[in-house]
């Protein structure tokens, strides 16, 4: 079961909330163990390679537009569309690493993010250079959940029947 921050509550008998897994990293981001550094390197290299391959595929598409002799206006519009959508996708993806995205806004931007997939891949690459993408957000939520758990458990210590009545 998860609370409003997305942190998993631990089952009975364990100590406190569980960290939420991050795609490709699981829960290795908590202690930076079990190949965390290798996963970060692989995520950075993979996202950069995917961005490069995507740009090559887009180049073939632009060459197809030139072969179809659609004119320079259409080519400029397509290039501008991909550039703007990639910039917006980069910004949206980057913002998603520091705060939870609104599901309704996410759904309305799905088409734009699909067109600007290169920007999303580049945001993932840049973030992977410093941390697991989304690690800071997950760490803040996890620490907040741990603090709340500690407050709840310290308040509940002792049997209420044994308290003195004033």
PDB file of C-alpha atoms in Angstrom:
ATOM      1  CA  UNK A   1       0.000   0.000   0.000  1.00  0.00           C
ATOM      2  CA  UNK A   2       1.369   3.468  -0.778  1.00  0.00           C
ATOM      3  CA  UNK A   3       0.656   6.838   0.775  1.00  0.00           C
ATOM      4  CA  UNK A   4       0.112  10.157  -1.022  1.00  0.00           C
ATOM      5  CA  UNK A   5       3.849  10.631  -1.656  1.00  0.00           C
ATOM      6  CA  UNK A   6       4.195   7.284  -3.402  1.00  0.00           C
ATOM      7  CA  UNK A   7       6.390   5.756  -0.710  1.00  0.00           C
ATOM      8  CA  UNK A   8       5.517   2.153   0.023  1.00  0.00           C
ATOM      9  CA  UNK A   9       4.415   1.378   3.578  1.00  0.00           C
ATOM     10  CA  UNK A  10       6.162  -1.619   5.050  1.00  0.00           C
ATOM     11  CA  UNK A  11       4.175  -4.725   5.931  1.00  0.00           C
ATOM     12  CA  UNK A  12       3.563  -5.641   9.563  1.00  0.00           C
ATOM     13  CA  UNK A  13       6.689  -6.730  11.393  1.00  0.00           C
ATOM     14  CA  UNK A  14       9.164  -4.602   9.433  1.00  0.00           C
ATOM     15  CA  UNK A  15      10.574  -1.220  10.312  1.00  0.00           C
ATOM     16  CA  UNK A  16       8.966   1.748   8.620  1.00  0.00           C
ATOM     17  CA  UNK A  17       8.174   2.749   5.065  1.00  0.00           C
ATOM     18  CA  UNK A  18       9.913   1.173   2.100  1.00  0.00           C
ATOM     19  CA  UNK A  19      11.617   3.222  -0.607  1.00  0.00           C
ATOM     20  CA  UNK A  20       9.838   3.405  -3.946  1.00  0.00           C
ATOM     21  CA  UNK A  21      11.779   1.694  -6.748  1.00  0.00           C
ATOM     22  CA  UNK A  22      13.068   3.774  -9.651  1.00  0.00           C
ATOM     23  CA  UNK A  23      12.943   2.385 -13.179  1.00  0.00           C
ATOM     24  CA  UNK A  24      16.225   0.608 -14.035  1.00  0.00           C
ATOM     25  CA  UNK A  25      17.575   1.205 -10.517  1.00  0.00           C
ATOM     26  CA  UNK A  26      15.111  -0.499  -8.200  1.00  0.00           C
ATOM     27  CA  UNK A  27      15.926   0.545  -4.651  1.00  0.00           C
ATOM     28  CA  UNK A  28      19.706   0.640  -5.145  1.00  0.00           C
ATOM     29  CA  UNK A  29      19.490   4.455  -5.017  1.00  0.00           C
ATOM     30  CA  UNK A  30      18.939   4.373  -1.239  1.00  0.00           C
ATOM     31  CA  UNK A  31      22.410   3.154  -0.285  1.00  0.00           C
ATOM     32  CA  UNK A  32      24.095   3.386  -3.711  1.00  0.00           C
ATOM     33  CA  UNK A  33      24.825  -0.338  -3.598  1.00  0.00           C
ATOM     34  CA  UNK A  34      24.381  -3.422  -5.799  1.00  0.00           C
ATOM     35  CA  UNK A  35      25.851  -1.890  -8.948  1.00  0.00           C
ATOM     36  CA  UNK A  36      24.275   1.555  -8.627  1.00  0.00           C
ATOM     37  CA  UNK A  37      27.210   3.302 -10.314  1.00  0.00           C
ATOM     38  CA  UNK A  38      27.283   0.792 -13.165  1.00  0.00           C
ATOM     39  CA  UNK A  39      23.539   1.227 -13.651  1.00  0.00           C
ATOM     40  CA  UNK A  40      23.934   5.000 -13.782  1.00  0.00           C
ATOM     41  CA  UNK A  41      26.698   4.687 -16.365  1.00  0.00           C
ATOM     42  CA  UNK A  42      24.588   2.255 -18.391  1.00  0.00           C
ATOM     43  CA  UNK A  43      21.527   4.528 -18.168  1.00  0.00           C
ATOM     44  CA  UNK A  44      23.545   7.538 -19.303  1.00  0.00           C
ATOM     45  CA  UNK A  45      25.199   5.655 -22.163  1.00  0.00           C
ATOM     46  CA  UNK A  46      21.934   4.014 -23.211  1.00  0.00           C
ATOM     47  CA  UNK A  47      19.938   7.236 -23.250  1.00  0.00           C
ATOM     48  CA  UNK A  48      22.681   9.057 -25.167  1.00  0.00           C
ATOM     49  CA  UNK A  49      22.933   6.216 -27.688  1.00  0.00           C
ATOM     50  CA  UNK A  50      19.147   6.195 -28.100  1.00  0.00           C
ATOM     51  CA  UNK A  51      19.176   9.967 -28.661  1.00  0.00           C
ATOM     52  CA  UNK A  52      21.902   9.660 -31.312  1.00  0.00           C
ATOM     53  CA  UNK A  53      20.089   6.840 -33.107  1.00  0.00           C
ATOM     54  CA  UNK A  54      16.855   8.842 -32.932  1.00  0.00           C
ATOM     55  CA  UNK A  55      18.549  11.853 -34.495  1.00  0.00           C
ATOM     56  CA  UNK A  56      19.875   9.657 -37.311  1.00  0.00           C
ATOM     57  CA  UNK A  57      16.375   8.328 -37.950  1.00  0.00           C
ATOM     58  CA  UNK A  58      15.023  11.884 -37.970  1.00  0.00           C
ATOM     59  CA  UNK A  59      17.709  12.819 -40.463  1.00  0.00           C
ATOM     60  CA  UNK A  60      16.473  10.063 -42.797  1.00  0.00           C
ATOM     61  CA  UNK A  61      12.971  11.493 -42.445  1.00  0.00           C
ATOM     62  CA  UNK A  62      14.200  14.964 -43.379  1.00  0.00           C
ATOM     63  CA  UNK A  63      16.027  13.525 -46.376  1.00  0.00           C
ATOM     64  CA  UNK A  64      12.752  11.897 -47.371  1.00  0.00           C
ATOM     65  CA  UNK A  65      11.094  15.305 -47.249  1.00  0.00           C
ATOM     66  CA  UNK A  66      13.820  16.713 -49.491  1.00  0.00           C
ATOM     67  CA  UNK A  67      13.457  13.821 -51.935  1.00  0.00           C
ATOM     68  CA  UNK A  68       9.697  14.392 -52.033  1.00  0.00           C
ATOM     69  CA  UNK A  69      10.459  17.978 -53.026  1.00  0.00           C
ATOM     70  CA  UNK A  70       7.964  19.410 -50.554  1.00  0.00           C
ATOM     71  CA  UNK A  71       9.738  22.729 -50.487  1.00  0.00           C
ATOM     72  CA  UNK A  72      11.826  24.536 -47.940  1.00  0.00           C
ATOM     73  CA  UNK A  73       8.823  25.852 -45.993  1.00  0.00           C
ATOM     74  CA  UNK A  74       7.642  22.366 -45.017  1.00  0.00           C
ATOM     75  CA  UNK A  75      11.182  21.275 -44.141  1.00  0.00           C
ATOM     76  CA  UNK A  76      11.710  24.343 -41.934  1.00  0.00           C
ATOM     77  CA  UNK A  77       8.339  23.798 -40.233  1.00  0.00           C
ATOM     78  CA  UNK A  78       9.132  20.139 -39.491  1.00  0.00           C
ATOM     79  CA  UNK A  79      12.583  21.013 -38.143  1.00  0.00           C
ATOM     80  CA  UNK A  80      11.101  23.803 -35.999  1.00  0.00           C
ATOM     81  CA  UNK A  81       8.357  21.476 -34.738  1.00  0.00           C
ATOM     82  CA  UNK A  82      10.851  18.825 -33.638  1.00  0.00           C
ATOM     83  CA  UNK A  83      13.138  21.443 -32.076  1.00  0.00           C
ATOM     84  CA  UNK A  84      10.348  23.120 -30.088  1.00  0.00           C
ATOM     85  CA  UNK A  85       8.778  19.823 -29.037  1.00  0.00           C
ATOM     86  CA  UNK A  86      12.177  18.460 -27.988  1.00  0.00           C
ATOM     87  CA  UNK A  87      12.890  21.565 -25.912  1.00  0.00           C
ATOM     88  CA  UNK A  88       9.485  21.343 -24.225  1.00  0.00           C
ATOM     89  CA  UNK A  89       9.891  17.594 -23.637  1.00  0.00           C
ATOM     90  CA  UNK A  90      13.335  18.209 -22.117  1.00  0.00           C
ATOM     91  CA  UNK A  91      11.909  20.809 -19.732  1.00  0.00           C
ATOM     92  CA  UNK A  92       8.917  18.646 -18.811  1.00  0.00           C
ATOM     93  CA  UNK A  93      11.064  15.559 -18.212  1.00  0.00           C
ATOM     94  CA  UNK A  94      13.608  17.568 -16.215  1.00  0.00           C
ATOM     95  CA  UNK A  95      10.835  19.016 -14.054  1.00  0.00           C
ATOM     96  CA  UNK A  96       9.459  15.521 -13.494  1.00  0.00           C
ATOM     97  CA  UNK A  97      12.707  14.586 -11.761  1.00  0.00           C
ATOM     98  CA  UNK A  98      12.120  17.153  -8.998  1.00  0.00           C
ATOM     99  CA  UNK A  99       8.331  17.017  -8.526  1.00  0.00           C
ATOM    100  CA  UNK A 100       5.542  14.594  -9.292  1.00  0.00           C
ATOM    101  CA  UNK A 101       3.884  15.484 -12.601  1.00  0.00           C
ATOM    102  CA  UNK A 102       0.155  16.170 -12.679  1.00  0.00           C
ATOM    103  CA  UNK A 103      -1.519  13.147 -14.352  1.00  0.00           C
ATOM    104  CA  UNK A 104      -4.026  15.304 -16.253  1.00  0.00           C
ATOM    105  CA  UNK A 105      -1.291  17.572 -17.615  1.00  0.00           C
ATOM    106  CA  UNK A 106       0.813  14.520 -18.441  1.00  0.00           C
ATOM    107  CA  UNK A 107      -2.060  13.057 -20.464  1.00  0.00           C
ATOM    108  CA  UNK A 108      -2.642  16.308 -22.336  1.00  0.00           C
ATOM    109  CA  UNK A 109       1.061  16.602 -23.225  1.00  0.00           C
ATOM    110  CA  UNK A 110       1.428  12.994 -24.380  1.00  0.00           C
ATOM    111  CA  UNK A 111       1.506  13.902 -28.094  1.00  0.00           C
ATOM    112  CA  UNK A 112       3.993  16.712 -27.607  1.00  0.00           C
ATOM    113  CA  UNK A 113       6.236  14.485 -25.499  1.00  0.00           C
ATOM    114  CA  UNK A 114       6.062  11.773 -28.150  1.00  0.00           C
ATOM    115  CA  UNK A 115       7.192  14.167 -30.861  1.00  0.00           C
ATOM    116  CA  UNK A 116       9.914  15.610 -28.609  1.00  0.00           C
ATOM    117  CA  UNK A 117      11.257  12.240 -27.470  1.00  0.00           C
ATOM    118  CA  UNK A 118      14.838  13.323 -28.220  1.00  0.00           C
ATOM    119  CA  UNK A 119      14.545  16.025 -25.554  1.00  0.00           C
ATOM    120  CA  UNK A 120      13.324  13.487 -23.020  1.00  0.00           C
ATOM    121  CA  UNK A 121      16.226  11.168 -23.815  1.00  0.00           C
ATOM    122  CA  UNK A 122      18.706  14.028 -23.436  1.00  0.00           C
ATOM    123  CA  UNK A 123      17.180  15.052 -20.086  1.00  0.00           C
ATOM    124  CA  UNK A 124      17.515  11.468 -18.904  1.00  0.00           C
ATOM    125  CA  UNK A 125      21.156  11.431 -20.067  1.00  0.00           C
ATOM    126  CA  UNK A 126      22.071  14.692 -18.336  1.00  0.00           C
ATOM    127  CA  UNK A 127      20.389  13.685 -15.057  1.00  0.00           C
ATOM    128  CA  UNK A 128      22.083  10.266 -15.146  1.00  0.00           C
ATOM    129  CA  UNK A 129      25.460  12.012 -15.026  1.00  0.00           C
ATOM    130  CA  UNK A 130      24.803  13.214 -11.461  1.00  0.00           C
ATOM    131  CA  UNK A 131      22.214  10.825  -9.988  1.00  0.00           C
ATOM    132  CA  UNK A 132      19.580   8.278 -10.868  1.00  0.00           C
ATOM    133  CA  UNK A 133      16.800  10.175 -12.660  1.00  0.00           C
ATOM    134  CA  UNK A 134      14.216  11.005 -10.005  1.00  0.00           C
ATOM    135  CA  UNK A 135      16.481  10.047  -7.108  1.00  0.00           C
ATOM    136  CA  UNK A 136      16.310  13.427  -5.384  1.00  0.00           C
ATOM    137  CA  UNK A 137      12.494  13.423  -5.449  1.00  0.00           C
ATOM    138  CA  UNK A 138      12.289   9.837  -4.214  1.00  0.00           C
ATOM    139  CA  UNK A 139      14.878  10.486  -1.498  1.00  0.00           C
ATOM    140  CA  UNK A 140      12.994  13.547  -0.206  1.00  0.00           C
ATOM    141  CA  UNK A 141       9.720  11.607  -0.129  1.00  0.00           C
ATOM    142  CA  UNK A 142      11.366   8.620   1.527  1.00  0.00           C
ATOM    143  CA  UNK A 143      13.048  10.732   4.218  1.00  0.00           C
ATOM    144  CA  UNK A 144       9.785  12.579   4.867  1.00  0.00           C
ATOM    145  CA  UNK A 145       7.947   9.255   5.220  1.00  0.00           C
ATOM    146  CA  UNK A 146      10.660   7.956   7.574  1.00  0.00           C
ATOM    147  CA  UNK A 147      10.377  11.095   9.736  1.00  0.00           C
ATOM    148  CA  UNK A 148       6.598  10.756   9.888  1.00  0.00           C
ATOM    149  CA  UNK A 149       6.948   7.098  10.773  1.00  0.00           C
ATOM    150  CA  UNK A 150       9.427   7.908  13.543  1.00  0.00           C
ATOM    151  CA  UNK A 151       7.072  10.549  14.962  1.00  0.00           C
ATOM    152  CA  UNK A 152       4.147   8.121  14.911  1.00  0.00           C
ATOM    153  CA  UNK A 153       6.082   5.330  16.585  1.00  0.00           C
ATOM    154  CA  UNK A 154       7.576   7.522  19.320  1.00  0.00           C
ATOM    155  CA  UNK A 155       4.170   8.993  20.135  1.00  0.00           C
ATOM    156  CA  UNK A 156       2.679   5.530  20.468  1.00  0.00           C
ATOM    157  CA  UNK A 157       5.297   4.200  22.841  1.00  0.00           C
ATOM    158  CA  UNK A 158       3.935   2.837  26.083  1.00  0.00           C
ATOM    159  CA  UNK A 159       0.579   1.529  27.080  1.00  0.00           C
ATOM    160  CA  UNK A 160      -2.098   4.264  27.303  1.00  0.00           C
ATOM    161  CA  UNK A 161      -3.768   2.491  30.257  1.00  0.00           C
ATOM    162  CA  UNK A 162      -0.687   3.068  32.384  1.00  0.00           C
ATOM    163  CA  UNK A 163      -0.763   6.830  31.967  1.00  0.00           C
ATOM    164  CA  UNK A 164      -1.544   8.927  34.982  1.00  0.00           C
ATOM    165  CA  UNK A 165      -4.718  10.904  34.943  1.00  0.00           C
ATOM    166  CA  UNK A 166      -4.456  14.447  36.161  1.00  0.00           C
TER     167      UNK A 166
END
